[in-house]
mmCIF file of C-alpha atoms in Angstrom:
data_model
loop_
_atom_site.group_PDB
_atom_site.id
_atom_site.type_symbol
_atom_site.label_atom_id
_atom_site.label_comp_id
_atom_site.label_asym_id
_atom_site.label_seq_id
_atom_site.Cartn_x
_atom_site.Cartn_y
_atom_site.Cartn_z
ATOM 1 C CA UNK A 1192 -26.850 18.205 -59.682
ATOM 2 C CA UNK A 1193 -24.441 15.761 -58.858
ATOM 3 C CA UNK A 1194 -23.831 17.201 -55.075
ATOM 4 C CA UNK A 1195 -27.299 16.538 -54.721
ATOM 5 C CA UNK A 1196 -27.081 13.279 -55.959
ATOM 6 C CA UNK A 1197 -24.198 12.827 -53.263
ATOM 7 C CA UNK A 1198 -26.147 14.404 -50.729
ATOM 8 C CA UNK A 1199 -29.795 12.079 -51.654
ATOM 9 C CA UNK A 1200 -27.044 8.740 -51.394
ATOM 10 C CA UNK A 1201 -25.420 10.112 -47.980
ATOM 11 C CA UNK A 1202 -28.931 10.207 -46.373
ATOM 12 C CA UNK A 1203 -30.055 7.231 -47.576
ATOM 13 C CA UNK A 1204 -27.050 5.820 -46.552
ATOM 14 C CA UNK A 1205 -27.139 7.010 -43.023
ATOM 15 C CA UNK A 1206 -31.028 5.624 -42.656
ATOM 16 C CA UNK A 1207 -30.476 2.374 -43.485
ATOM 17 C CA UNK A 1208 -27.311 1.817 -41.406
ATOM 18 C CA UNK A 1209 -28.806 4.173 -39.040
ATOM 19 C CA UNK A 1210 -32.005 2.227 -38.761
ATOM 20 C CA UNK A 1211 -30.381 -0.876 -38.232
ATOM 21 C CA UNK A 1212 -27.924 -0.527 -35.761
ATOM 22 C CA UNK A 1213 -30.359 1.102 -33.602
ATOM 23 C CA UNK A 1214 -32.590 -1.601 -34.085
ATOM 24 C CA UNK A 1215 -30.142 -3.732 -33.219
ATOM 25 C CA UNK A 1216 -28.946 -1.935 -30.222
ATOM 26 C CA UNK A 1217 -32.252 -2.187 -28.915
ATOM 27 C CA UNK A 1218 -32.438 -6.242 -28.915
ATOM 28 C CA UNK A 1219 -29.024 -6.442 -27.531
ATOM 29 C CA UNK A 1220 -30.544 -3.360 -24.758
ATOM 30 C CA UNK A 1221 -33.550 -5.636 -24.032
ATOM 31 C CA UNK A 1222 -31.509 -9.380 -23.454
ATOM 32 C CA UNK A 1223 -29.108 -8.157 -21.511
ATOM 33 C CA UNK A 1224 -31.805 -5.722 -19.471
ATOM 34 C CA UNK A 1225 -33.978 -9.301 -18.766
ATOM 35 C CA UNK A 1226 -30.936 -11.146 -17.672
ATOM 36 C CA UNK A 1227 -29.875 -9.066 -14.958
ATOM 37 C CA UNK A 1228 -33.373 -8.671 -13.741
ATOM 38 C CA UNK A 1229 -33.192 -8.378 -9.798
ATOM 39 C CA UNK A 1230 -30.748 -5.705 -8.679
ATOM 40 C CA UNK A 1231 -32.523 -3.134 -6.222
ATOM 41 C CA UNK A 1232 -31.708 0.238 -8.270
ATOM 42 C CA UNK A 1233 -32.376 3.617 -6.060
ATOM 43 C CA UNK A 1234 -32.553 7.043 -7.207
ATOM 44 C CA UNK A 1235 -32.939 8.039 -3.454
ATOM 45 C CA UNK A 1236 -30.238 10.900 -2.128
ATOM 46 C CA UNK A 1237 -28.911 12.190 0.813
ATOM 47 C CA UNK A 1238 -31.822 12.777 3.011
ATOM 48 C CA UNK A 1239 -32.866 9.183 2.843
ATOM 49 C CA UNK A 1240 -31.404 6.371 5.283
ATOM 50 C CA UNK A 1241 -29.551 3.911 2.950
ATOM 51 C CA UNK A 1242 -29.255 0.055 3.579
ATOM 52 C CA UNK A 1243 -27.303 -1.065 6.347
ATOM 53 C CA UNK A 1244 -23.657 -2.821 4.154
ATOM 54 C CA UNK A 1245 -20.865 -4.459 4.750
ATOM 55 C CA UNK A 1246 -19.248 -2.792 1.685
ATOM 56 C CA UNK A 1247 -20.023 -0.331 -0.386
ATOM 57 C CA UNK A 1248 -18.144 0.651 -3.731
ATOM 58 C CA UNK A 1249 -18.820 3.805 -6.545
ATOM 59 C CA UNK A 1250 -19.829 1.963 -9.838
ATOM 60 C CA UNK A 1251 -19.945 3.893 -13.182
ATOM 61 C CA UNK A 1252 -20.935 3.326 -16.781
ATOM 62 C CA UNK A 1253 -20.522 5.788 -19.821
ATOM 63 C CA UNK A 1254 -21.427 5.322 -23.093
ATOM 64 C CA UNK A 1255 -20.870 7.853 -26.278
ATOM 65 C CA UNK A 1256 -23.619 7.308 -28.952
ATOM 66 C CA UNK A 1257 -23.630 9.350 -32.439
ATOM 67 C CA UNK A 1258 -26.158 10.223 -34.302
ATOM 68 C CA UNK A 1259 -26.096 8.977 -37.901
ATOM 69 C CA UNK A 1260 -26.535 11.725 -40.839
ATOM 70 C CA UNK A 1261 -30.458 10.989 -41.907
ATOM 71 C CA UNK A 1262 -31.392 11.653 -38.141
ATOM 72 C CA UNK A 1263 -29.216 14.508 -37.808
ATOM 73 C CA UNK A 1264 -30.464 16.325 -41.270
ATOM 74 C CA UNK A 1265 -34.297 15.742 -40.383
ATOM 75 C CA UNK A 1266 -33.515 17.083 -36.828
ATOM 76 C CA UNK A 1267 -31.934 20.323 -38.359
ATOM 77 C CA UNK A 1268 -35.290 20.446 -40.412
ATOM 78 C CA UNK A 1269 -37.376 19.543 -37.631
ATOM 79 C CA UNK A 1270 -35.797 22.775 -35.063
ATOM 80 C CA UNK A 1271 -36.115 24.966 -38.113
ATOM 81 C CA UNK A 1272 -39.874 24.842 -37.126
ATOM 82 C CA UNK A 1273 -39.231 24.196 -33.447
ATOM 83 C CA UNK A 1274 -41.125 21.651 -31.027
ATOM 84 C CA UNK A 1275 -40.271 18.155 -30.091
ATOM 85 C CA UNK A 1276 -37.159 16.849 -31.953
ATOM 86 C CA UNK A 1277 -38.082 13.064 -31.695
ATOM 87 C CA UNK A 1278 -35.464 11.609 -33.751
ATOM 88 C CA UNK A 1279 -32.874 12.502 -30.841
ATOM 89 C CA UNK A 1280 -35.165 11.050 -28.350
ATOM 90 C CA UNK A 1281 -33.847 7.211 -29.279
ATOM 91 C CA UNK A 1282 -30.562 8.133 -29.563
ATOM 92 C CA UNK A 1283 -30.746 9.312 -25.716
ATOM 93 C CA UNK A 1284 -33.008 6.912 -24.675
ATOM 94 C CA UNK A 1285 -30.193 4.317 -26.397
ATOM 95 C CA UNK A 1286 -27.699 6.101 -23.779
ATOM 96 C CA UNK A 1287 -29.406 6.013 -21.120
ATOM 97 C CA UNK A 1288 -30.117 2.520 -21.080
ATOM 98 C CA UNK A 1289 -26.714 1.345 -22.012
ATOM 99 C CA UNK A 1290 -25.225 3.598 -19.244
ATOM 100 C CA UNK A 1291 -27.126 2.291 -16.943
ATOM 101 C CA UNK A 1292 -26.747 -1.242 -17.846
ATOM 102 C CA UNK A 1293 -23.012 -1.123 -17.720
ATOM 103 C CA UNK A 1294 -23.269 -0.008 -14.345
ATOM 104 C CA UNK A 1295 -25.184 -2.660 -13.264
ATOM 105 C CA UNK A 1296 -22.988 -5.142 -15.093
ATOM 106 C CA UNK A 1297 -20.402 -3.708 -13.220
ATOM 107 C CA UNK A 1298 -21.686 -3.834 -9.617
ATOM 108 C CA UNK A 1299 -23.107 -7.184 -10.288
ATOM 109 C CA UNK A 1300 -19.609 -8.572 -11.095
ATOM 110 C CA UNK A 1301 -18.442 -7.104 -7.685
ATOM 111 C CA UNK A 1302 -21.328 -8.821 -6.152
ATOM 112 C CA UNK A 1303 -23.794 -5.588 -5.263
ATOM 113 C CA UNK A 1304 -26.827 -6.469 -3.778
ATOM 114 C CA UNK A 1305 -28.201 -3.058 -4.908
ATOM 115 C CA UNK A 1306 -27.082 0.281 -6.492
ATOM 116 C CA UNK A 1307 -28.516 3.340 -4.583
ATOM 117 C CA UNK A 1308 -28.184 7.119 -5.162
ATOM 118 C CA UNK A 1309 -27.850 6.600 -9.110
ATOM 119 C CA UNK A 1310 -27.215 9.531 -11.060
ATOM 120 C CA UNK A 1311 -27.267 10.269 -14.772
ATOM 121 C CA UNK A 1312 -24.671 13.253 -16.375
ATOM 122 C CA UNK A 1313 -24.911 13.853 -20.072
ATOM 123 C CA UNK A 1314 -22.943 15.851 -22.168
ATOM 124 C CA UNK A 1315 -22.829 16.821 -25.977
ATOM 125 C CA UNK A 1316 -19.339 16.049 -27.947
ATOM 126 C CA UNK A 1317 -19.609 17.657 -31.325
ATOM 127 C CA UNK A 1318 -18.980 20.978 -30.232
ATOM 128 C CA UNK A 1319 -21.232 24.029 -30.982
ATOM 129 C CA UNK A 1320 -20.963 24.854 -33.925
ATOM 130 C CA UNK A 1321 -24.512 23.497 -34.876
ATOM 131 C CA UNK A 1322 -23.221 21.303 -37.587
ATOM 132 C CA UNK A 1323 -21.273 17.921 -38.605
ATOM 133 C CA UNK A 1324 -22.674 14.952 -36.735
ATOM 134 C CA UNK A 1325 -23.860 14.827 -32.821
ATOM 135 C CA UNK A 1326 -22.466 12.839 -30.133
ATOM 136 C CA UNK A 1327 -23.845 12.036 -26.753
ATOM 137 C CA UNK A 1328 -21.760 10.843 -23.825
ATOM 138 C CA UNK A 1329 -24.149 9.251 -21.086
ATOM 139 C CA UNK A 1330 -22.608 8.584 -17.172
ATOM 140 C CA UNK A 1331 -24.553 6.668 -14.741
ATOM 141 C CA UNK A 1332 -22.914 6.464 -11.459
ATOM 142 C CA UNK A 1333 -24.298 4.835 -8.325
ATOM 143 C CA UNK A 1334 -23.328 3.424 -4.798
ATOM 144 C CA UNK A 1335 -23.169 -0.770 -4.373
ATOM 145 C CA UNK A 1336 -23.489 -1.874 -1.476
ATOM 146 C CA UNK A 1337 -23.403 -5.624 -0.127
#
């Protein structure tokens, strides 16, 4: 009884902290997305001309996100029964955008006038054992040029 006591103040726990710093990392996601609004971003590759520069530099960001317990318990329940495991999908989306946005930061302070050829890498950092909590490490790389 008292392990599941442990267990029922661990999950609630992880919601509510959970909850709130992803709510949090959201706001902080959309001010700093609306303040750099204006750099040209390109997913185009090799086979496209790029823009004529007079410079042109490799920019990266990277960001490791964890998952907190509550999310990672009702995803173990939710791939029991298989289908779309939504409670990840924030967590990435999270990555993603922070990845992305330290990138821009980044070529922004060199003085880019747009990022072309981005690319996104992700890769998983708790292992595979299938337990304990997950990790996410999100790289967006990308070309300025000026």
């Amino acid at each position: 009884m008292e392990e599941l006591i442990v267990f029922a103040v661990l999950l609630g726990i992880g919601y509510f902290f959970g909850t709130r710093t992803e709510k949090q990392h959201f706001r902080q996601l959309q001010q700093r997305e609306q303040a750099i609004q204006g750099l040209m971003l390109s997913t185009a590759g090799a086979k496209v001309s790029l823009p004529k520069a007079h410079q042109a530099q490799l920019f990266t960001g990277s960001v490791v996100i964890s998952s907190d317990f509550f999310k990672t318990f009702i995803a173990g329940v939710f791939s029991f029964f298989g289908g779309r495991i939504t409670v990840y999908e924030s967590l990435l989306e999270r990555g993603r955008r922070e990845a992305i946005l330290r990138m821009e930061e980044s070529a922004l302070g060199w003085g880019a006038d747009q990022v072309v050829n981005i690319r996104i890498q992700t890769a998983e950092l708790s292992g595979n054992n299938g337990q304990g909590v997950i990790a996410i490490e999100v790289i967006a790389y990308g070309t300025g040029v000026r």
